[in-house]
Amino acid sequence: MPDMDIKPAVWRPEQSVEDVFDTTYKEKEGPKPPVVIVWRNVVLMTLLHTAALYGLLLVPSASVLTLFWTFACFVVSALGITAGAHRLWSHRSYKGSLPLRIFLAFANSMAFQNDIYEWSRDHRVHHKYSETDADPHNAVRGFFFSHIGWLLVRKHPDVIEKGRKLEISDLKADKVVMFQRRYYKPSVLLMCFFLPMFVPWFLWGESLWVAYFVPTVLRYTLVLNSTWLVNSAAHMWGNRPYDSTINPRENRFVTFSAIGEGFHNYHHTFPFDYATSEYGWKLNLTTCFIDLMCFLRLASDPKRVSRDAVNARVQRTGDASHRSG
Ligand code: ST9
Ligand code: ZN
Ligand code: ZN
């Protein structure tokens, strides 16, 4: 176990979602429960990654329009995770209008990473029980487990036990979330597979073969791995300018690949900040997007930490690597 017990429980009292780190939780003594491999997931993930590697070989044969389309699908599905499941639904760091929530729900289905309800519940457990048995992708179990391994085995019983006690009434009350959950499979088929594949074929005559392997399979696999890097790399490598007592780090590579989600030491220190960073738009396409939505009045009430609060925290618990800009 890392030095989690000394994590300072400084939080905004009015915070509604339960991402306050639970300092009272203790992992059970004695032997750990056996690891139960889910072979179906191992086979599917192996096939997916093999197909994605093949898709990489096909990139030179794709038309320029298809490559633009692949990039657009990457950004839209990534926003479904970052601006949607993560900053809106897991952390309630801003408010989203109905049209924006509908867009983000479709974008989220394009990313095919479990429905918003399940994703957000797992993510709230991740923050509240970070780096313990109750964390779904506990980084103490190593890079492989926190990256992909946790999706290949049964969950630790504490994840489910603690997850069941979480406050998630806001998710249940959100009709968009529950609608997406109800129609998750058809929405994934449409958004993650049919749309990315048929648009290039129908509109500019790309071969279905290339359209399946590049904007569909390769793009999906890239978004998955960019997301998983936040759980693995950004919990292992990088500085801790805001809180040196926790594992999550500031990781530039992850920030770049995960469109602004690699400022992970900041994010675990101030999870309710809609920008997940003190540097605004810098390397943070997701924050640009949310600001644009606020400008268009499709989003409102973005929550931010004051500069004074950031500086005070840097002085109190940072690792002295903080840079102002
Ligand atoms: C995927 C998710 O990839 C990725 C999430 C990453 C999160 C990253 C966060 C980082 C920060 C944000 C940065 C974003 C950056 C984005 C960049 C983009 C460029 N609480 O699940 P079961 C219950 S998914 C409460 O079967 P098993 C559950 O309701 C990829 N309850 O557990 C059920 O109850 P009931 C595609 C919980 O059997 C029961 O437990 N998908 C909780 O252990 C059993 O649930 C896949 O690969 C909870 N937390 O199986 C499939 N959890 O029976 C993945 C569960 O009453 N999933 N419960 O209904 C699976 O196959 C399985 O879940 C399993 C575990 C095998 C992993
Ligand atoms: Zn984390
Ligand atoms: Zn988070």
PDB file of C-alpha atoms and ligand atoms in Angstrom, residues 36-38 40-41 44-45 48 74-75 77-83 85-87 90-91 111-115 117-127 134 136-137 146-166 168 181 184 220 222-231 235 254 256-262 264 267-268 276 286, ligand 1:
ATOM      1  CA  VAL A  36     -10.496 -14.902 -11.983  1.00  0.00           C
ATOM      2  CA  ILE A  37      -9.637 -14.391 -15.661  1.00  0.00           C
ATOM      3  CA  VAL A  38     -12.546 -13.650 -18.014  1.00  0.00           C
ATOM      4  CA  ARG A  40     -13.999 -14.006 -23.356  1.00  0.00           C
ATOM      5  CA  ASN A  41     -12.561 -10.530 -22.717  1.00  0.00           C
ATOM      6  CA  LEU A  44     -11.899 -10.116 -27.697  1.00  0.00           C
ATOM      7  CA  MET A  45      -9.217  -7.639 -26.604  1.00  0.00           C
ATOM      8  CA  LEU A  48      -9.273  -6.064 -31.307  1.00  0.00           C
ATOM      9  CA  PHE A  74     -11.244  10.134 -32.527  1.00  0.00           C
ATOM     10  CA  VAL A  75     -11.998  13.637 -31.217  1.00  0.00           C
ATOM     11  CA  SER A  77     -15.502   9.793 -29.182  1.00  0.00           C
ATOM     12  CA  ALA A  78     -12.786  11.193 -26.906  1.00  0.00           C
ATOM     13  CA  LEU A  79     -15.046  14.122 -25.983  1.00  0.00           C
ATOM     14  CA  GLY A  80     -17.806  11.642 -25.166  1.00  0.00           C
ATOM     15  CA  ILE A  81     -15.458  10.363 -22.472  1.00  0.00           C
ATOM     16  CA  THR A  82     -13.626  13.506 -21.331  1.00  0.00           C
ATOM     17  CA  ALA A  83     -16.325  16.209 -21.541  1.00  0.00           C
ATOM     18  CA  ALA A  85     -18.656  10.631 -18.843  1.00  0.00           C
ATOM     19  CA  HIS A  86     -15.743  12.196 -17.001  1.00  0.00           C
ATOM     20  CA  ARG A  87     -16.115  15.915 -16.368  1.00  0.00           C
ATOM     21  CA  SER A  90     -18.694  11.571 -13.007  1.00  0.00           C
ATOM     22  CA  HIS A  91     -17.693  14.871 -11.421  1.00  0.00           C
ATOM     23  CA  ALA A 111     -16.193   5.459 -27.588  1.00  0.00           C
ATOM     24  CA  PHE A 112     -17.747   2.139 -26.433  1.00  0.00           C
ATOM     25  CA  GLN A 113     -16.255   2.138 -22.922  1.00  0.00           C
ATOM     26  CA  ASN A 114     -19.274   0.877 -20.977  1.00  0.00           C
ATOM     27  CA  ASP A 115     -22.336   3.080 -20.682  1.00  0.00           C
ATOM     28  CA  TYR A 117     -23.853   5.083 -15.778  1.00  0.00           C
ATOM     29  CA  GLU A 118     -21.364   2.232 -15.331  1.00  0.00           C
ATOM     30  CA  TRP A 119     -18.364   4.362 -16.368  1.00  0.00           C
ATOM     31  CA  SER A 120     -19.253   7.142 -13.914  1.00  0.00           C
ATOM     32  CA  ARG A 121     -19.967   4.768 -11.035  1.00  0.00           C
ATOM     33  CA  ASP A 122     -16.610   3.020 -11.549  1.00  0.00           C
ATOM     34  CA  HIS A 123     -14.895   6.397 -11.823  1.00  0.00           C
ATOM     35  CA  ARG A 124     -16.397   7.695  -8.589  1.00  0.00           C
ATOM     36  CA  VAL A 125     -15.169   4.536  -6.833  1.00  0.00           C
ATOM     37  CA  HIS A 126     -11.764   5.137  -8.413  1.00  0.00           C
ATOM     38  CA  HIS A 127     -11.511   8.611  -6.853  1.00  0.00           C
ATOM     39  CA  ALA A 134     -11.841  -0.950  -3.901  1.00  0.00           C
ATOM     40  CA  PRO A 136     -11.464  -0.815 -10.095  1.00  0.00           C
ATOM     41  CA  HIS A 137      -8.075  -0.152 -11.746  1.00  0.00           C
ATOM     42  CA  SER A 146      -4.374  -0.578 -14.316  1.00  0.00           C
ATOM     43  CA  HIS A 147      -4.109  -0.235 -18.103  1.00  0.00           C
ATOM     44  CA  ILE A 148      -6.093  -3.179 -19.480  1.00  0.00           C
ATOM     45  CA  GLY A 149      -5.805  -6.090 -17.032  1.00  0.00           C
ATOM     46  CA  TRP A 150      -8.690  -4.888 -14.851  1.00  0.00           C
ATOM     47  CA  LEU A 151     -11.048  -5.422 -17.815  1.00  0.00           C
ATOM     48  CA  LEU A 152      -9.850  -9.011 -18.230  1.00  0.00           C
ATOM     49  CA  VAL A 153     -10.610 -10.286 -14.705  1.00  0.00           C
ATOM     50  CA  ARG A 154     -13.530 -10.278 -12.247  1.00  0.00           C
ATOM     51  CA  LYS A 155     -13.614  -7.197 -10.048  1.00  0.00           C
ATOM     52  CA  HIS A 156     -12.291  -7.260  -6.498  1.00  0.00           C
ATOM     53  CA  PRO A 157     -15.373  -7.714  -4.240  1.00  0.00           C
ATOM     54  CA  ASP A 158     -14.593  -4.412  -2.468  1.00  0.00           C
ATOM     55  CA  VAL A 159     -15.114  -2.492  -5.738  1.00  0.00           C
ATOM     56  CA  ILE A 160     -18.667  -3.789  -5.953  1.00  0.00           C
ATOM     57  CA  GLU A 161     -19.340  -3.510  -2.218  1.00  0.00           C
ATOM     58  CA  LYS A 162     -18.140   0.096  -1.988  1.00  0.00           C
ATOM     59  CA  GLY A 163     -19.625   0.994  -5.369  1.00  0.00           C
ATOM     60  CA  ARG A 164     -23.073  -0.125  -4.211  1.00  0.00           C
ATOM     61  CA  LYS A 165     -22.894   2.354  -1.323  1.00  0.00           C
ATOM     62  CA  LEU A 166     -22.038   5.330  -3.533  1.00  0.00           C
ATOM     63  CA  ILE A 168     -25.463   7.959  -7.713  1.00  0.00           C
ATOM     64  CA  ARG A 181     -27.954   2.718 -20.744  1.00  0.00           C
ATOM     65  CA  TYR A 184     -26.505   0.956 -25.164  1.00  0.00           C
ATOM     66  CA  TYR A 220     -11.590   2.792 -31.317  1.00  0.00           C
ATOM     67  CA  LEU A 222      -6.495   4.335 -29.965  1.00  0.00           C
ATOM     68  CA  VAL A 223      -9.198   6.037 -27.884  1.00  0.00           C
ATOM     69  CA  LEU A 224      -9.297   3.050 -25.526  1.00  0.00           C
ATOM     70  CA  ASN A 225      -5.543   3.057 -25.000  1.00  0.00           C
ATOM     71  CA  SER A 226      -5.368   6.840 -24.615  1.00  0.00           C
ATOM     72  CA  THR A 227      -7.999   6.560 -21.883  1.00  0.00           C
ATOM     73  CA  TRP A 228      -6.312   3.637 -20.172  1.00  0.00           C
ATOM     74  CA  LEU A 229      -2.999   5.551 -20.099  1.00  0.00           C
ATOM     75  CA  VAL A 230      -4.632   7.947 -17.626  1.00  0.00           C
ATOM     76  CA  ASN A 231      -5.149   4.997 -15.270  1.00  0.00           C
ATOM     77  CA  HIS A 235      -0.700   7.072 -11.980  1.00  0.00           C
ATOM     78  CA  VAL A 254      -0.937  11.433 -21.536  1.00  0.00           C
ATOM     79  CA  PHE A 256      -1.539  15.152 -25.241  1.00  0.00           C
ATOM     80  CA  SER A 257      -2.999  11.746 -26.151  1.00  0.00           C
ATOM     81  CA  ALA A 258      -6.018  12.089 -23.852  1.00  0.00           C
ATOM     82  CA  ILE A 259      -6.954  15.609 -25.044  1.00  0.00           C
ATOM     83  CA  GLY A 260      -6.249  17.305 -21.713  1.00  0.00           C
ATOM     84  CA  GLU A 261      -6.668  14.555 -19.121  1.00  0.00           C
ATOM     85  CA  GLY A 262      -3.056  13.960 -18.122  1.00  0.00           C
ATOM     86  CA  HIS A 264      -3.770  13.858 -13.128  1.00  0.00           C
ATOM     87  CA  HIS A 267      -7.281  16.318 -11.098  1.00  0.00           C
ATOM     88  CA  HIS A 268      -7.130  13.969  -8.088  1.00  0.00           C
ATOM     89  CA  THR A 276      -8.765  19.331 -14.792  1.00  0.00           C
ATOM     90  CA  THR A 286     -11.655  19.286 -23.689  1.00  0.00           C
TER      91      THR A 286
HETATM   92  C1  ST9 B   1     -13.373   0.585 -20.846  1.00  0.00           C
HETATM   93  C2  ST9 B   1     -13.606   1.443 -19.652  1.00  0.00           C
HETATM   94  O1  ST9 B   1     -12.408   0.680 -21.528  1.00  0.00           O
HETATM   95  C3  ST9 B   1     -12.480   2.437 -19.500  1.00  0.00           C
HETATM   96  C4  ST9 B   1     -12.668   3.288 -18.293  1.00  0.00           C
HETATM   97  C5  ST9 B   1     -11.426   4.080 -18.030  1.00  0.00           C
HETATM   98  C6  ST9 B   1     -11.569   5.053 -16.935  1.00  0.00           C
HETATM   99  C7  ST9 B   1     -10.455   6.084 -17.051  1.00  0.00           C
HETATM  100  C8  ST9 B   1     -10.555   7.166 -16.060  1.00  0.00           C
HETATM  101  C9  ST9 B   1      -9.475   8.174 -16.272  1.00  0.00           C
HETATM  102  C10 ST9 B   1      -9.896   9.611 -16.077  1.00  0.00           C
HETATM  103  C11 ST9 B   1     -10.613  10.187 -17.250  1.00  0.00           C
HETATM  104  C12 ST9 B   1      -9.756  10.381 -18.427  1.00  0.00           C
HETATM  105  C13 ST9 B   1     -10.467  10.124 -19.737  1.00  0.00           C
HETATM  106  C14 ST9 B   1      -9.505  10.191 -20.898  1.00  0.00           C
HETATM  107  C15 ST9 B   1     -10.159   9.886 -22.252  1.00  0.00           C
HETATM  108  C16 ST9 B   1      -9.191  10.076 -23.365  1.00  0.00           C
HETATM  109  C17 ST9 B   1      -9.793   9.820 -24.701  1.00  0.00           C
HETATM  110  C18 ST9 B   1      -8.780  10.024 -25.866  1.00  0.00           C
HETATM  111  N1  ST9 B   1     -20.179  -0.268  -8.159  1.00  0.00           N
HETATM  112  O2  ST9 B   1     -19.091  -5.605 -14.198  1.00  0.00           O
HETATM  113  P1  ST9 B   1     -19.515  -6.895 -13.576  1.00  0.00           P
HETATM  114  C19 ST9 B   1     -21.913  -4.677 -10.018  1.00  0.00           C
HETATM  115  S1  ST9 B   1     -14.613  -0.558 -21.219  1.00  0.00           S
HETATM  116  C20 ST9 B   1     -21.300  -0.940  -7.870  1.00  0.00           C
HETATM  117  O3  ST9 B   1     -19.985  -7.982 -14.496  1.00  0.00           O
HETATM  118  P2  ST9 B   1     -17.410  -8.696 -12.815  1.00  0.00           P
HETATM  119  C21 ST9 B   1     -22.664  -4.715 -11.352  1.00  0.00           C
HETATM  120  O4  ST9 B   1     -23.690  -3.758 -11.405  1.00  0.00           O
HETATM  121  C22 ST9 B   1     -14.036  -1.322 -22.675  1.00  0.00           C
HETATM  122  N2  ST9 B   1     -21.612  -2.113  -8.429  1.00  0.00           N
HETATM  123  O5  ST9 B   1     -18.302  -7.385 -12.650  1.00  0.00           O
HETATM  124  C23 ST9 B   1     -23.194  -6.118 -11.344  1.00  0.00           C
HETATM  125  O6  ST9 B   1     -24.324  -6.155 -10.476  1.00  0.00           O
HETATM  126  P3  ST9 B   1     -25.674  -6.912 -10.895  1.00  0.00           P
HETATM  127  C24 ST9 B   1     -15.077  -2.229 -23.279  1.00  0.00           C
HETATM  128  C25 ST9 B   1     -20.770  -2.601  -9.327  1.00  0.00           C
HETATM  129  O7  ST9 B   1     -18.244  -9.909 -12.912  1.00  0.00           O
HETATM  130  C26 ST9 B   1     -22.073  -6.917 -10.632  1.00  0.00           C
HETATM  131  O8  ST9 B   1     -21.365  -5.968  -9.838  1.00  0.00           O
HETATM  132  N3  ST9 B   1     -15.738  -3.065 -22.299  1.00  0.00           N
HETATM  133  C27 ST9 B   1     -19.595  -1.945  -9.676  1.00  0.00           C
HETATM  134  O9  ST9 B   1     -16.398  -8.633 -11.756  1.00  0.00           O
HETATM  135  C28 ST9 B   1     -21.137  -7.587 -11.606  1.00  0.00           C
HETATM  136  O10 ST9 B   1     -20.613  -6.588 -12.490  1.00  0.00           O
HETATM  137  C29 ST9 B   1     -15.178  -4.167 -21.781  1.00  0.00           C
HETATM  138  O11 ST9 B   1     -14.062  -4.519 -22.030  1.00  0.00           O
HETATM  139  C30 ST9 B   1     -19.296  -0.727  -9.062  1.00  0.00           C
HETATM  140  N4  ST9 B   1     -18.199  -0.026  -9.337  1.00  0.00           N
HETATM  141  O12 ST9 B   1     -16.747  -8.493 -14.267  1.00  0.00           O
HETATM  142  C31 ST9 B   1     -16.062  -4.949 -20.832  1.00  0.00           C
HETATM  143  N5  ST9 B   1     -18.961  -2.679 -10.615  1.00  0.00           N
HETATM  144  O13 ST9 B   1     -25.266  -8.332 -11.098  1.00  0.00           O
HETATM  145  C32 ST9 B   1     -15.653  -4.653 -19.490  1.00  0.00           C
HETATM  146  C33 ST9 B   1     -19.718  -3.734 -10.843  1.00  0.00           C
HETATM  147  O14 ST9 B   1     -26.569  -6.683  -9.728  1.00  0.00           O
HETATM  148  N6  ST9 B   1     -16.410  -5.286 -18.428  1.00  0.00           N
HETATM  149  N7  ST9 B   1     -20.812  -3.698 -10.077  1.00  0.00           N
HETATM  150  O15 ST9 B   1     -26.124  -6.256 -12.154  1.00  0.00           O
HETATM  151  C34 ST9 B   1     -16.537  -6.582 -18.101  1.00  0.00           C
HETATM  152  O16 ST9 B   1     -16.495  -7.497 -18.916  1.00  0.00           O
HETATM  153  C35 ST9 B   1     -16.762  -6.860 -16.648  1.00  0.00           C
HETATM  154  O17 ST9 B   1     -17.187  -5.677 -15.996  1.00  0.00           O
HETATM  155  C36 ST9 B   1     -15.450  -7.367 -15.948  1.00  0.00           C
HETATM  156  C37 ST9 B   1     -15.729  -7.539 -14.461  1.00  0.00           C
HETATM  157  C38 ST9 B   1     -15.038  -8.714 -16.530  1.00  0.00           C
HETATM  158  C39 ST9 B   1     -14.312  -6.372 -16.104  1.00  0.00           C
END
